[in-house]
mmCIF file of C-alpha atoms in Angstrom:
data_model
loop_
_atom_site.group_PDB
_atom_site.id
_atom_site.type_symbol
_atom_site.label_atom_id
_atom_site.label_comp_id
_atom_site.label_asym_id
_atom_site.label_seq_id
_atom_site.Cartn_x
_atom_site.Cartn_y
_atom_site.Cartn_z
ATOM 1 C CA MET A 1 70.744 88.974 123.205
ATOM 2 C CA HIS A 2 68.344 90.938 121.172
ATOM 3 C CA LYS A 3 65.640 89.680 120.638
ATOM 4 C CA LYS A 4 65.354 89.839 116.708
ATOM 5 C CA SER A 5 64.457 87.071 115.360
ATOM 6 C CA GLY A 6 66.888 85.371 112.878
ATOM 7 C CA PHE A 7 70.150 88.155 114.672
ATOM 8 C CA ILE A 8 71.938 84.735 115.913
ATOM 9 C CA PRO A 9 71.956 83.006 113.705
ATOM 10 C CA PHE A 10 72.902 85.364 110.843
ATOM 11 C CA ALA A 11 75.614 86.626 113.167
ATOM 12 C CA TYR A 12 76.858 82.980 113.319
ATOM 13 C CA ASN A 13 77.040 82.474 109.818
ATOM 14 C CA VAL A 14 78.780 85.379 109.415
ATOM 15 C CA LEU A 15 81.139 84.106 111.822
ATOM 16 C CA SER A 16 81.849 81.047 110.253
ATOM 17 C CA ALA A 17 81.929 82.574 107.262
ATOM 18 C CA VAL A 18 85.006 84.350 107.880
ATOM 19 C CA PRO A 19 88.498 82.256 106.431
ATOM 20 C CA THR A 20 90.487 80.707 109.332
ATOM 21 C CA GLN A 21 92.353 77.700 107.449
ATOM 22 C CA ASN A 22 93.014 75.738 110.963
ATOM 23 C CA SER A 23 94.812 78.918 112.267
ATOM 24 C CA ILE A 24 94.034 81.210 115.501
ATOM 25 C CA TYR A 25 94.332 84.824 113.908
ATOM 26 C CA LEU A 26 95.452 87.626 116.701
ATOM 27 C CA PHE A 27 92.989 90.062 114.429
ATOM 28 C CA LEU A 28 90.983 91.535 112.536
ATOM 29 C CA TYR A 29 91.369 94.912 110.518
ATOM 30 C CA PHE A 30 89.951 97.453 108.887
ATOM 31 C CA PHE A 31 92.496 100.526 107.195
ATOM 32 C CA ASN A 32 91.128 103.180 105.520
ATOM 33 C CA VAL A 33 88.102 101.131 104.463
ATOM 34 C CA SER A 34 85.638 102.414 102.415
ATOM 35 C CA VAL A 35 82.101 100.895 101.036
ATOM 36 C CA SER A 36 79.254 102.940 98.923
ATOM 37 C CA GLY A 37 75.776 101.180 97.905
ATOM 38 C CA SER A 38 72.054 102.086 97.637
ATOM 39 C CA ASN A 39 71.454 101.325 101.935
ATOM 40 C CA SER A 40 74.526 102.532 103.356
ATOM 41 C CA ASN A 41 78.085 104.485 102.490
ATOM 42 C CA ILE A 42 80.918 103.644 104.462
ATOM 43 C CA LYS A 43 84.237 106.312 103.704
ATOM 44 C CA ASN A 44 87.498 105.583 105.191
ATOM 45 C CA LEU A 45 86.786 102.902 108.117
ATOM 46 C CA ASP A 46 90.001 102.573 110.599
ATOM 47 C CA VAL A 47 89.473 99.532 113.243
ATOM 48 C CA LYS A 48 91.196 97.155 114.548
ATOM 49 C CA ILE A 49 89.064 94.289 116.298
ATOM 50 C CA ASN A 50 92.165 92.128 118.962
ATOM 51 C CA HIS A 51 91.735 88.537 119.492
ATOM 52 C CA LYS A 52 88.718 87.425 121.131
ATOM 53 C CA GLU A 53 87.180 91.315 122.013
ATOM 54 C CA CYS A 54 83.438 91.932 121.749
ATOM 55 C CA VAL A 55 82.913 94.738 119.097
ATOM 56 C CA SER A 56 79.344 95.895 118.672
ATOM 57 C CA PHE A 57 78.738 98.194 115.307
ATOM 58 C CA VAL A 58 75.178 100.239 116.207
ATOM 59 C CA GLY A 59 73.509 103.310 113.894
ATOM 60 C CA ASN A 60 70.815 104.094 111.985
ATOM 61 C CA LYS A 61 69.693 102.756 108.092
ATOM 62 C CA GLY A 62 72.139 103.214 106.173
ATOM 63 C CA SER A 63 74.625 103.419 108.250
ATOM 64 C CA GLY A 64 76.483 100.881 106.915
ATOM 65 C CA LYS A 65 76.087 97.778 109.767
ATOM 66 C CA ARG A 66 75.326 95.357 107.049
ATOM 67 C CA ALA A 67 78.456 96.543 104.961
ATOM 68 C CA ILE A 68 80.952 95.707 107.432
ATOM 69 C CA LEU A 69 79.209 91.993 107.923
ATOM 70 C CA GLU A 70 79.032 91.774 103.501
ATOM 71 C CA LEU A 71 83.108 93.053 103.659
ATOM 72 C CA LEU A 72 83.359 89.415 106.462
ATOM 73 C CA LYS A 73 81.528 87.271 103.935
ATOM 74 C CA ARG A 74 83.304 88.938 100.693
ATOM 75 C CA THR A 75 79.898 89.273 99.656
ATOM 76 C CA THR A 76 81.356 92.333 98.363
ATOM 77 C CA LYS A 77 84.670 94.392 97.838
ATOM 78 C CA PRO A 78 85.406 97.128 99.611
ATOM 79 C CA ASP A 79 85.962 100.823 96.863
ATOM 80 C CA SER A 80 89.121 101.472 98.283
ATOM 81 C CA GLY A 81 91.180 100.110 101.680
ATOM 82 C CA THR A 82 91.813 96.384 102.891
ATOM 83 C CA LEU A 83 90.699 93.956 105.149
ATOM 84 C CA PHE A 84 93.377 92.359 106.762
ATOM 85 C CA LEU A 85 93.613 88.913 109.138
ATOM 86 C CA ASP A 86 96.583 88.974 110.703
ATOM 87 C CA SER A 87 98.908 90.684 107.341
ATOM 88 C CA LYS A 88 96.512 89.088 105.588
ATOM 89 C CA ASN A 89 94.569 90.540 102.912
ATOM 90 C CA ILE A 90 90.564 89.006 103.814
ATOM 91 C CA PHE A 91 90.105 88.764 99.832
ATOM 92 C CA ASP A 92 93.699 86.458 99.165
ATOM 93 C CA ILE A 93 92.435 84.181 101.747
ATOM 94 C CA ASP A 94 91.540 80.747 100.458
ATOM 95 C CA PRO A 95 87.758 79.772 102.264
#
């Protein structure tokens, strides 16, 4: 378990921010996602995360971990590419 203060509540808030519309989604798919910012740079990320699959993003400072969480929370949009929950663009789903 990660012992950094505030990590677990932050992760829970991110997961609870993903829209569900009373539905169980089968996968989350980052399709050719690119994000550039002052602290991170993600280029052409292609990741499919299946239902009930546990995934960790690890890396050095500025490698894009927080940017991925911000995309999931929908507080930022990718410069290019799309995030899908099943076949729906995550930004087209009502919160």
